[in-house]
PDB file of C-alpha atoms in Angstrom:
ATOM      1  CA  ALA E  78     124.617 -29.596 144.708  1.00  0.00           C
ATOM      2  CA  ALA E  79     123.816 -27.439 147.687  1.00  0.00           C
ATOM      3  CA  LEU E  80     126.475 -27.188 150.362  1.00  0.00           C
ATOM      4  CA  SER E  81     125.828 -27.593 154.075  1.00  0.00           C
ATOM      5  CA  ARG E  82     127.883 -26.860 157.154  1.00  0.00           C
ATOM      6  CA  ASP E  83     125.985 -29.284 159.389  1.00  0.00           C
ATOM      7  CA  ARG E  84     126.756 -32.505 157.524  1.00  0.00           C
ATOM      8  CA  PRO E  85     129.799 -34.097 155.925  1.00  0.00           C
ATOM      9  CA  ILE E  86     130.511 -33.352 152.314  1.00  0.00           C
ATOM     10  CA  ASP E  87     129.040 -35.667 149.726  1.00  0.00           C
ATOM     11  CA  SER E  88     130.694 -39.043 150.208  1.00  0.00           C
ATOM     12  CA  MET E  89     131.113 -39.342 146.436  1.00  0.00           C
ATOM     13  CA  ALA E  90     134.107 -37.014 146.697  1.00  0.00           C
ATOM     14  CA  CYS E  91     135.579 -39.263 149.365  1.00  0.00           C
ATOM     15  CA  GLU E  92     134.693 -42.770 148.249  1.00  0.00           C
ATOM     16  CA  ASN E  93     137.598 -45.193 148.316  1.00  0.00           C
ATOM     17  CA  VAL E  94     139.859 -42.394 149.535  1.00  0.00           C
ATOM     18  CA  VAL E  95     138.883 -42.685 153.170  1.00  0.00           C
ATOM     19  CA  ALA E  96     137.935 -46.345 153.413  1.00  0.00           C
ATOM     20  CA  ASP E  97     141.076 -47.244 155.370  1.00  0.00           C
ATOM     21  CA  ALA E  98     141.423 -43.949 157.210  1.00  0.00           C
ATOM     22  CA  ASP E  99     142.506 -43.802 160.821  1.00  0.00           C
ATOM     23  CA  GLN E 100     139.683 -42.434 162.931  1.00  0.00           C
ATOM     24  CA  GLY E 101     142.107 -40.209 164.840  1.00  0.00           C
ATOM     25  CA  ARG E 102     143.046 -36.581 164.697  1.00  0.00           C
ATOM     26  CA  CYS E 103     145.193 -34.510 162.371  1.00  0.00           C
ATOM     27  CA  GLU E 104     148.080 -32.257 163.330  1.00  0.00           C
ATOM     28  CA  ASP E 105     147.285 -29.857 166.169  1.00  0.00           C
ATOM     29  CA  GLY E 106     144.369 -32.052 167.237  1.00  0.00           C
ATOM     30  CA  LEU E 107     142.027 -30.886 164.464  1.00  0.00           C
ATOM     31  CA  ARG E 108     139.154 -33.230 163.722  1.00  0.00           C
ATOM     32  CA  CYS E 109     139.343 -34.296 160.104  1.00  0.00           C
ATOM     33  CA  LEU E 110     138.033 -37.833 159.617  1.00  0.00           C
ATOM     34  CA  GLU E 111     135.109 -39.461 161.389  1.00  0.00           C
ATOM     35  CA  PRO E 112     132.684 -42.223 160.557  1.00  0.00           C
ATOM     36  CA  VAL E 113     129.422 -41.127 158.959  1.00  0.00           C
ATOM     37  CA  PRO E 114     126.841 -42.848 161.196  1.00  0.00           C
ATOM     38  CA  SER E 115     124.367 -43.657 158.427  1.00  0.00           C
ATOM     39  CA  SER E 116     126.906 -45.162 156.056  1.00  0.00           C
ATOM     40  CA  GLY E 117     129.734 -46.390 158.256  1.00  0.00           C
ATOM     41  CA  ILE E 118     132.347 -44.807 155.985  1.00  0.00           C
ATOM     42  CA  ALA E 119     134.570 -41.947 156.937  1.00  0.00           C
ATOM     43  CA  GLY E 120     133.677 -38.460 155.782  1.00  0.00           C
ATOM     44  CA  ILE E 121     135.384 -35.122 155.916  1.00  0.00           C
ATOM     45  CA  TYR E 122     133.677 -32.765 158.322  1.00  0.00           C
ATOM     46  CA  PRO E 123     133.970 -29.006 158.581  1.00  0.00           C
ATOM     47  CA  LEU E 124     136.567 -28.014 161.145  1.00  0.00           C
ATOM     48  CA  GLY E 125     134.274 -25.316 162.516  1.00  0.00           C
ATOM     49  CA  ILE E 126     132.585 -22.169 161.369  1.00  0.00           C
ATOM     50  CA  GLY E 127     134.844 -19.151 161.613  1.00  0.00           C
ATOM     51  CA  GLU E 128     138.105 -21.067 161.975  1.00  0.00           C
ATOM     52  CA  PRO E 129     140.937 -19.679 159.864  1.00  0.00           C
ATOM     53  CA  VAL E 130     141.381 -21.259 156.451  1.00  0.00           C
ATOM     54  CA  SER E 131     144.947 -22.145 157.407  1.00  0.00           C
ATOM     55  CA  GLY E 132     143.419 -24.676 159.817  1.00  0.00           C
ATOM     56  CA  ILE E 133     142.434 -27.027 156.991  1.00  0.00           C
ATOM     57  CA  VAL E 134     144.496 -30.199 157.201  1.00  0.00           C
ATOM     58  CA  LEU E 135     143.260 -33.468 155.726  1.00  0.00           C
ATOM     59  CA  ASN E 136     145.118 -36.758 155.810  1.00  0.00           C
ATOM     60  CA  LEU E 137     144.715 -40.473 155.520  1.00  0.00           C
ATOM     61  CA  ALA E 138     146.757 -42.379 158.063  1.00  0.00           C
ATOM     62  CA  MET E 139     148.901 -44.480 155.752  1.00  0.00           C
ATOM     63  CA  ASN E 140     152.550 -43.981 154.823  1.00  0.00           C
ATOM     64  CA  HIS E 141     153.189 -41.949 151.664  1.00  0.00           C
ATOM     65  CA  THR E 142     149.597 -40.792 151.605  1.00  0.00           C
ATOM     66  CA  PRO E 143     148.944 -37.252 150.416  1.00  0.00           C
ATOM     67  CA  TRP E 144     148.163 -34.438 152.811  1.00  0.00           C
ATOM     68  CA  VAL E 145     146.198 -31.391 151.727  1.00  0.00           C
ATOM     69  CA  ARG E 146     146.549 -28.012 153.389  1.00  0.00           C
ATOM     70  CA  SER E 147     146.329 -24.374 152.489  1.00  0.00           C
ATOM     71  CA  PHE E 148     149.441 -22.726 151.105  1.00  0.00           C
ATOM     72  CA  ASP E 149     151.284 -20.302 153.350  1.00  0.00           C
ATOM     73  CA  ALA E 150     152.107 -16.955 151.731  1.00  0.00           C
ATOM     74  CA  SER E 151     155.830 -17.659 152.149  1.00  0.00           C
ATOM     75  CA  GLU E 152     155.521 -20.744 149.924  1.00  0.00           C
ATOM     76  CA  TRP E 153     155.166 -18.733 146.709  1.00  0.00           C
ATOM     77  CA  PRO E 154     158.232 -20.429 145.117  1.00  0.00           C
ATOM     78  CA  THR E 155     156.552 -23.829 145.602  1.00  0.00           C
ATOM     79  CA  TYR E 156     153.266 -22.510 144.228  1.00  0.00           C
ATOM     80  CA  LYS E 157     155.079 -21.003 141.242  1.00  0.00           C
ATOM     81  CA  ALA E 158     156.945 -24.254 140.510  1.00  0.00           C
ATOM     82  CA  LEU E 159     153.754 -26.350 140.728  1.00  0.00           C
ATOM     83  CA  ARG E 160     151.743 -23.911 138.613  1.00  0.00           C
ATOM     84  CA  LEU E 161     154.399 -23.814 135.871  1.00  0.00           C
ATOM     85  CA  ARG E 162     154.754 -27.588 135.963  1.00  0.00           C
ATOM     86  CA  ALA E 163     150.974 -27.987 135.686  1.00  0.00           C
ATOM     87  CA  LEU E 164     150.826 -25.700 132.658  1.00  0.00           C
ATOM     88  CA  ALA E 165     153.732 -27.552 131.012  1.00  0.00           C
ATOM     89  CA  ASP E 166     152.130 -30.948 131.722  1.00  0.00           C
ATOM     90  CA  ALA E 167     148.575 -30.087 130.653  1.00  0.00           C
ATOM     91  CA  PRO E 168     148.579 -26.863 128.613  1.00  0.00           C
ATOM     92  CA  ASP E 169     145.014 -27.309 127.369  1.00  0.00           C
ATOM     93  CA  ALA E 170     143.568 -27.889 130.842  1.00  0.00           C
ATOM     94  CA  PHE E 171     143.921 -24.343 132.162  1.00  0.00           C
ATOM     95  CA  GLY E 172     142.766 -20.862 131.257  1.00  0.00           C
ATOM     96  CA  GLY E 173     146.306 -19.456 131.551  1.00  0.00           C
ATOM     97  CA  THR E 174     149.286 -20.290 129.400  1.00  0.00           C
ATOM     98  CA  LEU E 175     152.779 -21.390 130.316  1.00  0.00           C
ATOM     99  CA  ALA E 176     154.308 -18.488 128.381  1.00  0.00           C
ATOM    100  CA  ALA E 177     152.191 -15.894 130.198  1.00  0.00           C
ATOM    101  CA  GLU E 178     152.895 -17.373 133.628  1.00  0.00           C
ATOM    102  CA  GLN E 179     156.632 -17.703 132.931  1.00  0.00           C
ATOM    103  CA  GLY E 180     156.622 -13.995 132.125  1.00  0.00           C
ATOM    104  CA  ARG E 181     155.509 -13.042 135.641  1.00  0.00           C
ATOM    105  CA  VAL E 182     158.128 -11.542 137.936  1.00  0.00           C
ATOM    106  CA  ASP E 183     158.613 -12.993 141.416  1.00  0.00           C
ATOM    107  CA  GLU E 184     156.803 -10.044 143.019  1.00  0.00           C
ATOM    108  CA  GLU E 185     153.646 -10.996 141.096  1.00  0.00           C
ATOM    109  CA  TRP E 186     153.869 -14.595 142.339  1.00  0.00           C
ATOM    110  CA  GLN E 187     154.395 -13.339 145.888  1.00  0.00           C
ATOM    111  CA  ALA E 188     151.431 -10.970 145.662  1.00  0.00           C
ATOM    112  CA  ARG E 189     149.143 -13.631 144.185  1.00  0.00           C
ATOM    113  CA  LEU E 190     149.845 -16.103 146.932  1.00  0.00           C
ATOM    114  CA  ALA E 191     149.866 -13.444 149.676  1.00  0.00           C
ATOM    115  CA  ARG E 192     146.246 -12.577 148.820  1.00  0.00           C
ATOM    116  CA  GLY E 193     145.070 -16.159 149.087  1.00  0.00           C
ATOM    117  CA  PRO E 194     145.857 -17.384 152.598  1.00  0.00           C
ATOM    118  CA  SER E 195     144.833 -14.115 154.267  1.00  0.00           C
ATOM    119  CA  SER E 196     141.596 -13.873 152.295  1.00  0.00           C
ATOM    120  CA  ARG E 197     138.201 -15.254 153.221  1.00  0.00           C
ATOM    121  CA  THR E 198     137.394 -15.478 149.495  1.00  0.00           C
ATOM    122  CA  ASP E 199     140.426 -17.425 148.183  1.00  0.00           C
ATOM    123  CA  LEU E 200     141.820 -20.797 149.189  1.00  0.00           C
ATOM    124  CA  PRO E 201     145.118 -21.854 147.599  1.00  0.00           C
ATOM    125  CA  LEU E 202     145.706 -25.548 148.383  1.00  0.00           C
ATOM    126  CA  VAL E 203     148.775 -27.748 148.164  1.00  0.00           C
ATOM    127  CA  ALA E 204     148.913 -31.556 148.254  1.00  0.00           C
ATOM    128  CA  THR E 205     152.083 -33.020 149.735  1.00  0.00           C
ATOM    129  CA  THR E 206     153.496 -36.502 150.113  1.00  0.00           C
ATOM    130  CA  ASP E 207     156.479 -37.021 152.391  1.00  0.00           C
ATOM    131  CA  GLN E 208     156.824 -33.214 152.573  1.00  0.00           C
ATOM    132  CA  GLN E 209     157.106 -32.940 148.790  1.00  0.00           C
ATOM    133  CA  ALA E 210     154.551 -30.747 146.984  1.00  0.00           C
ATOM    134  CA  VAL E 211     152.730 -32.939 144.459  1.00  0.00           C
ATOM    135  CA  GLY E 212     149.569 -31.019 143.541  1.00  0.00           C
ATOM    136  CA  LEU E 213     147.598 -27.821 143.848  1.00  0.00           C
ATOM    137  CA  ALA E 214     144.148 -26.307 143.571  1.00  0.00           C
ATOM    138  CA  TRP E 215     142.670 -22.843 144.076  1.00  0.00           C
ATOM    139  CA  ALA E 216     139.117 -22.237 145.288  1.00  0.00           C
ATOM    140  CA  ARG E 217     137.634 -18.756 145.061  1.00  0.00           C
ATOM    141  CA  VAL E 218     134.338 -17.065 145.837  1.00  0.00           C
ATOM    142  CA  ASP E 219     132.884 -15.378 142.765  1.00  0.00           C
ATOM    143  CA  ASP E 220     133.281 -11.580 142.878  1.00  0.00           C
ATOM    144  CA  ALA E 221     129.931 -10.970 141.174  1.00  0.00           C
ATOM    145  CA  ASP E 222     127.924 -13.677 142.995  1.00  0.00           C
ATOM    146  CA  PRO E 223     129.045 -14.518 146.557  1.00  0.00           C
ATOM    147  CA  THR E 224     126.759 -17.571 146.592  1.00  0.00           C
ATOM    148  CA  VAL E 225     129.084 -19.272 144.081  1.00  0.00           C
ATOM    149  CA  ALA E 226     132.606 -20.600 144.624  1.00  0.00           C
ATOM    150  CA  HIS E 227     134.841 -21.766 141.787  1.00  0.00           C
ATOM    151  CA  LEU E 228     137.578 -24.380 141.753  1.00  0.00           C
ATOM    152  CA  TYR E 229     140.556 -23.532 139.551  1.00  0.00           C
ATOM    153  CA  GLN E 230     144.007 -24.943 138.884  1.00  0.00           C
ATOM    154  CA  LEU E 231     143.314 -28.481 140.142  1.00  0.00           C
ATOM    155  CA  TRP E 232     146.385 -30.518 139.162  1.00  0.00           C
ATOM    156  CA  VAL E 233     148.423 -33.445 140.512  1.00  0.00           C
ATOM    157  CA  ALA E 234     151.892 -34.430 139.256  1.00  0.00           C
ATOM    158  CA  PRO E 235     151.626 -37.451 136.929  1.00  0.00           C
ATOM    159  CA  GLU E 236     153.836 -39.654 139.109  1.00  0.00           C
ATOM    160  CA  PHE E 237     151.515 -39.082 142.099  1.00  0.00           C
ATOM    161  CA  ARG E 238     148.160 -39.589 140.371  1.00  0.00           C
ATOM    162  CA  SER E 239     145.789 -42.355 141.481  1.00  0.00           C
ATOM    163  CA  GLN E 240     146.939 -41.985 145.094  1.00  0.00           C
ATOM    164  CA  GLY E 241     144.064 -39.797 146.322  1.00  0.00           C
ATOM    165  CA  ALA E 242     145.662 -36.337 146.149  1.00  0.00           C
ATOM    166  CA  GLY E 243     143.153 -35.024 143.594  1.00  0.00           C
ATOM    167  CA  ARG E 244     140.208 -36.284 145.629  1.00  0.00           C
ATOM    168  CA  LEU E 245     141.602 -34.687 148.760  1.00  0.00           C
ATOM    169  CA  LEU E 246     142.174 -31.356 147.000  1.00  0.00           C
ATOM    170  CA  LEU E 247     138.597 -31.436 145.735  1.00  0.00           C
ATOM    171  CA  ALA E 248     137.243 -32.452 149.152  1.00  0.00           C
ATOM    172  CA  ALA E 249     139.156 -29.653 150.914  1.00  0.00           C
ATOM    173  CA  ALA E 250     137.817 -27.068 148.452  1.00  0.00           C
ATOM    174  CA  ILE E 251     134.244 -28.310 148.886  1.00  0.00           C
ATOM    175  CA  ASP E 252     134.619 -28.361 152.674  1.00  0.00           C
ATOM    176  CA  TRP E 253     135.944 -24.790 152.688  1.00  0.00           C
ATOM    177  CA  ALA E 254     133.094 -23.573 150.482  1.00  0.00           C
ATOM    178  CA  ALA E 255     130.532 -25.386 152.629  1.00  0.00           C
ATOM    179  CA  ARG E 256     131.759 -23.514 155.713  1.00  0.00           C
ATOM    180  CA  LEU E 257     131.302 -20.086 154.124  1.00  0.00           C
ATOM    181  CA  ALA E 258     128.071 -18.351 155.103  1.00  0.00           C
ATOM    182  CA  ASN E 259     126.880 -17.313 151.643  1.00  0.00           C
ATOM    183  CA  VAL E 260     128.199 -20.024 149.315  1.00  0.00           C
ATOM    184  CA  ARG E 261     125.554 -22.421 148.015  1.00  0.00           C
ATOM    185  CA  THR E 262     127.178 -23.706 144.807  1.00  0.00           C
ATOM    186  CA  MET E 263     130.671 -24.754 143.785  1.00  0.00           C
ATOM    187  CA  VAL E 264     131.598 -24.699 140.107  1.00  0.00           C
ATOM    188  CA  LEU E 265     134.441 -26.728 138.644  1.00  0.00           C
ATOM    189  CA  GLY E 266     135.491 -25.318 135.312  1.00  0.00           C
ATOM    190  CA  VAL E 267     137.037 -27.768 132.900  1.00  0.00           C
ATOM    191  CA  THR E 268     138.257 -27.479 129.339  1.00  0.00           C
ATOM    192  CA  CYS E 269     136.918 -29.760 126.652  1.00  0.00           C
ATOM    193  CA  GLY E 270     139.460 -31.481 124.472  1.00  0.00           C
ATOM    194  CA  ASP E 271     140.799 -34.842 123.523  1.00  0.00           C
TER     195      ASP E 271
END
């Protein structure tokens, strides 16, 4: 589907996730949830063209509800722990392997995450509940075709599934891609298996 910066993201990504959302503001006064006039449900709107990626904060106003935000470069140990846990939990769901990722030295993890938050072409996301990291995703603009963004590494810890974290990670990635000038398509790569 084509992405647009002048409308909310497709409500399919948000259905049931935002039905009981508070119509208020997120941390730092950022607008994140508003009613969609035509449908009456809440949608996730772009926070503004040109705003830094670190400004993405999405939340539902209920206790123990996941928050989604971009990783900070200093959070590489959290990213590393989530990535390794994801590969251990679902080894067939990712392009990388647990053995290969475990073989990386800390400097490689630091460098990987340092590129993301400062880049306009990468968006490393973390889902948290009660300040505990429970999921991750990584969106990236295609090097060869800047009209395409990809979503990689989408994973939520098993004990936190079915609570909306995956939907929020997906919605944040779509919102980010929709705000980029050239991106028209977002691709979610999945592996086929049992």
